[in-house]
Amino acid sequence: MCSISLSIINLRTNKEFAFTMNEVYINKNPDFQREYEAWDDKLKTRFIETILIGRAMNPIWTIYNAEEKSEEVLDGMHRLTTALDYLNNKFKLNSKYFTDQSRGTIYDKKSFEDLPPDDQQKIRNYNFIFNQLDSSYRTDINKRRDQYEILNRSSRTLNDYEFNKVLYGKFFDIISIHKNDLKKIFFNVDDKRGELQTEIIDIIVLSNELPNSWSSVNSLRDKYYEDNLGNTESSVNDYLKNNQDIINDKLCMIKKIINALKDNKFFSEEKKNFKKYYLPYKFVISRLLYKFNTNIALFNRHIIDIIEKLKLEITSVDI
């Protein structure tokens, strides 16, 4: 356990500065970490208020990477990133979110550079407690996942995507390459906490041979992970080694299916109706992927006739 001031963390999270200073580099976004999604104004303001009044917070947990000779953040990435963003003038405080309204009035709409010198020093000198885990947590993914569960599921609820990111991160990275394109053309969900990636994964899951009965898409998704990716780092790597191109081809096919449906006016252009029929649309896309897989020639030959029948039997009736 050690205590490090924010100003030193600011230097050590820059790889070149850290090496120049002969300090251990702090990597706040290692490959096993979930993506950083900025907190809203309320969370950011209250976090900086905590620093300004000197209130203690939970430790930051890191894992030593022996190959890179760096400390990789396992837990606390959002707290560190928010503190560093404020130190580097990336956002302003919002008075209405301060727990002490009189204090809020003083700091309203102030970025770090707008603060009085004494307050700037409070923030620079605020000490974060670091708990450092040895390099075995880097090489043993199950050990790392167990520690992550202890730190997070015992204190606050992580969704399935965030929890599984530790083990299935490389698979999620493939999905993330396509997520912006797919969000633009179809998906009606926020791109936060893995919600968009999960929706895309559901399309892939539902495009497989389905059992005669199943309880939920969540259960199908869990079974997909277990049957395909497995429960170890080596099983994930083996699966992706043999299937990465197939996954990418399926994701490209999903885009082609969605664009064909859009071009032929299958989706409602009214936001209210689109939201109402979002789930049936999602199933239609999945089963078209099941029907055609990545056979573009077959898809091009039959898709117009199929869409006309789908319009007649689905969008023209009250689902």
Short mmCIF file of C-alpha atoms in Angstrom, two decimals, residues 91-240:
data_model
loop_
_atom_site.label_atom_id
_atom_site.label_comp_id
_atom_site.label_asym_id
_atom_site.label_seq_id
_atom_site.Cartn_x
_atom_site.Cartn_y
_atom_site.Cartn_z
CA PHE A 91 -14.62 20.07 -17.46
CA LYS A 92 -16.19 22.64 -15.12
CA LEU A 93 -18.02 22.14 -11.82
CA ASN A 94 -21.78 22.52 -11.53
CA SER A 95 -23.03 24.28 -8.40
CA LYS A 96 -26.40 22.49 -8.21
CA TYR A 97 -24.72 19.14 -7.59
CA PHE A 98 -22.64 20.15 -4.57
CA THR A 99 -23.79 18.58 -1.32
CA ASP A 100 -23.04 21.94 0.32
CA GLN A 101 -24.86 24.60 -1.70
CA SER A 102 -22.87 27.47 -0.21
CA ARG A 103 -19.70 25.77 -1.43
CA GLY A 104 -21.35 25.14 -4.77
CA THR A 105 -21.96 28.84 -5.27
CA ILE A 106 -18.24 29.52 -4.83
CA TYR A 107 -17.13 26.87 -7.31
CA ASP A 108 -19.89 27.11 -9.93
CA LYS A 109 -18.64 26.87 -13.54
CA LYS A 110 -15.01 26.76 -12.40
CA SER A 111 -12.45 24.61 -14.12
CA PHE A 112 -9.15 23.84 -12.37
CA GLU A 113 -7.38 26.88 -13.82
CA ASP A 114 -10.16 29.13 -12.42
CA LEU A 115 -9.65 28.00 -8.82
CA PRO A 116 -7.76 30.06 -6.22
CA PRO A 117 -4.14 28.89 -5.75
CA ASP A 118 -4.88 27.28 -2.37
CA ASP A 119 -7.63 25.12 -3.86
CA GLN A 120 -5.42 24.18 -6.79
CA GLN A 121 -2.83 22.95 -4.30
CA LYS A 122 -5.48 20.92 -2.43
CA ILE A 123 -6.27 19.08 -5.65
CA ARG A 124 -2.65 18.65 -6.76
CA ASN A 125 -1.69 17.30 -3.32
CA TYR A 126 -4.71 15.06 -2.78
CA ASN A 127 -3.39 11.60 -1.99
CA PHE A 128 -4.85 8.46 -3.51
CA ILE A 129 -4.15 5.22 -1.68
CA PHE A 130 -2.84 2.51 -4.01
CA ASN A 131 -3.04 -1.20 -3.22
CA GLN A 132 -0.69 -3.13 -5.47
CA LEU A 133 -1.25 -6.75 -6.50
CA ASP A 134 1.63 -8.87 -7.77
CA SER A 135 2.18 -9.93 -11.37
CA SER A 136 0.45 -13.30 -10.89
CA TYR A 137 -2.86 -11.42 -11.20
CA ARG A 138 -1.71 -10.35 -14.68
CA THR A 139 -0.86 -13.85 -15.89
CA ASP A 140 -3.67 -15.75 -14.12
CA ILE A 141 -6.91 -14.42 -15.58
CA ASN A 142 -9.13 -16.43 -13.23
CA LYS A 143 -7.30 -15.03 -10.22
CA ARG A 144 -7.71 -11.52 -11.61
CA ARG A 145 -11.40 -12.09 -12.31
CA ASP A 146 -11.99 -13.36 -8.76
CA GLN A 147 -10.30 -10.26 -7.33
CA TYR A 148 -12.34 -8.03 -9.62
CA GLU A 149 -15.52 -9.68 -8.38
CA ILE A 150 -14.49 -9.18 -4.75
CA LEU A 151 -13.79 -5.49 -5.35
CA ASN A 152 -16.88 -4.70 -7.42
CA ARG A 153 -19.72 -7.09 -6.84
CA SER A 154 -19.35 -6.79 -3.09
CA SER A 155 -19.66 -2.99 -3.21
CA ARG A 156 -21.65 -1.99 -6.30
CA THR A 157 -23.39 -3.85 -9.05
CA LEU A 158 -21.58 -4.34 -12.34
CA ASN A 159 -23.63 -5.35 -15.35
CA ASP A 160 -22.75 -8.60 -17.13
CA TYR A 161 -20.75 -6.84 -19.84
CA GLU A 162 -18.52 -5.02 -17.34
CA PHE A 163 -17.94 -8.16 -15.29
CA ASN A 164 -17.20 -10.33 -18.34
CA LYS A 165 -14.85 -7.71 -19.86
CA VAL A 166 -12.05 -9.12 -17.69
CA LEU A 167 -12.26 -12.52 -19.42
CA TYR A 168 -13.86 -11.79 -22.80
CA GLY A 169 -12.22 -8.42 -23.49
CA LYS A 170 -10.62 -9.48 -26.78
CA PHE A 171 -13.96 -10.70 -28.11
CA PHE A 172 -15.65 -7.46 -27.03
CA ASP A 173 -12.89 -5.49 -28.79
CA ILE A 174 -13.90 -7.09 -32.12
CA ILE A 175 -17.51 -6.06 -31.52
CA SER A 176 -16.44 -2.51 -30.62
CA ILE A 177 -14.75 -2.04 -34.01
CA HIS A 178 -18.20 -2.20 -35.65
CA LYS A 179 -20.34 -0.56 -32.96
CA ASN A 180 -20.29 3.03 -34.28
CA ASP A 181 -21.39 1.97 -37.77
CA LEU A 182 -24.18 -0.18 -36.35
CA LYS A 183 -25.37 2.51 -33.95
CA LYS A 184 -25.74 4.97 -36.84
CA ILE A 185 -27.91 2.66 -38.89
CA PHE A 186 -30.04 0.85 -36.31
CA PHE A 187 -29.39 0.37 -32.60
CA ASN A 188 -31.61 2.40 -30.31
CA VAL A 189 -29.49 2.19 -27.13
CA ASP A 190 -26.93 4.35 -25.36
CA ASP A 191 -23.28 3.62 -25.95
CA LYS A 192 -22.42 3.28 -22.27
CA ARG A 193 -21.52 0.46 -19.91
CA GLY A 194 -21.35 -1.94 -22.84
CA GLU A 195 -25.07 -1.63 -23.65
CA LEU A 196 -24.49 -1.19 -27.37
CA GLN A 197 -21.96 -4.02 -27.58
CA THR A 198 -24.35 -6.31 -25.71
CA GLU A 199 -27.16 -5.59 -28.19
CA ILE A 200 -24.84 -6.43 -31.08
CA ILE A 201 -23.71 -9.64 -29.38
CA ASP A 202 -27.38 -10.57 -28.90
CA ILE A 203 -27.88 -10.41 -32.68
CA ILE A 204 -25.02 -12.88 -33.13
CA VAL A 205 -26.33 -15.13 -30.35
CA LEU A 206 -29.87 -15.16 -31.79
CA SER A 207 -28.52 -15.98 -35.25
CA ASN A 208 -27.47 -19.46 -34.08
CA GLU A 209 -29.58 -22.61 -33.96
CA LEU A 210 -31.92 -21.97 -31.04
CA PRO A 211 -33.17 -24.56 -28.54
CA ASN A 212 -36.84 -25.53 -28.55
CA SER A 213 -37.34 -23.54 -25.36
CA TRP A 214 -35.29 -20.88 -23.60
CA SER A 215 -35.98 -18.48 -20.76
CA SER A 216 -34.31 -15.25 -21.89
CA VAL A 217 -31.81 -13.69 -24.26
CA ASN A 218 -29.50 -13.25 -21.25
CA SER A 219 -29.47 -17.01 -20.67
CA LEU A 220 -28.75 -17.64 -24.36
CA ARG A 221 -25.92 -15.12 -24.25
CA ASP A 222 -24.36 -16.77 -21.18
CA LYS A 223 -24.59 -20.17 -22.88
CA TYR A 224 -22.99 -18.72 -26.02
CA TYR A 225 -20.05 -17.44 -23.96
CA GLU A 226 -19.62 -20.77 -22.20
CA ASP A 227 -20.02 -22.97 -25.29
CA ASN A 228 -17.83 -20.88 -27.61
CA LEU A 229 -15.43 -18.75 -25.60
CA GLY A 230 -15.14 -20.97 -22.57
CA ASN A 231 -14.05 -19.95 -19.09
CA THR A 232 -10.30 -19.50 -19.40
CA GLU A 233 -7.97 -17.10 -21.12
CA SER A 234 -6.54 -19.89 -23.29
CA SER A 235 -10.00 -21.02 -24.44
CA VAL A 236 -10.89 -17.43 -25.40
CA ASN A 237 -7.63 -17.05 -27.33
CA ASP A 238 -8.10 -20.40 -29.10
CA TYR A 239 -11.64 -19.53 -30.13
CA LEU A 240 -10.69 -16.11 -31.47
#
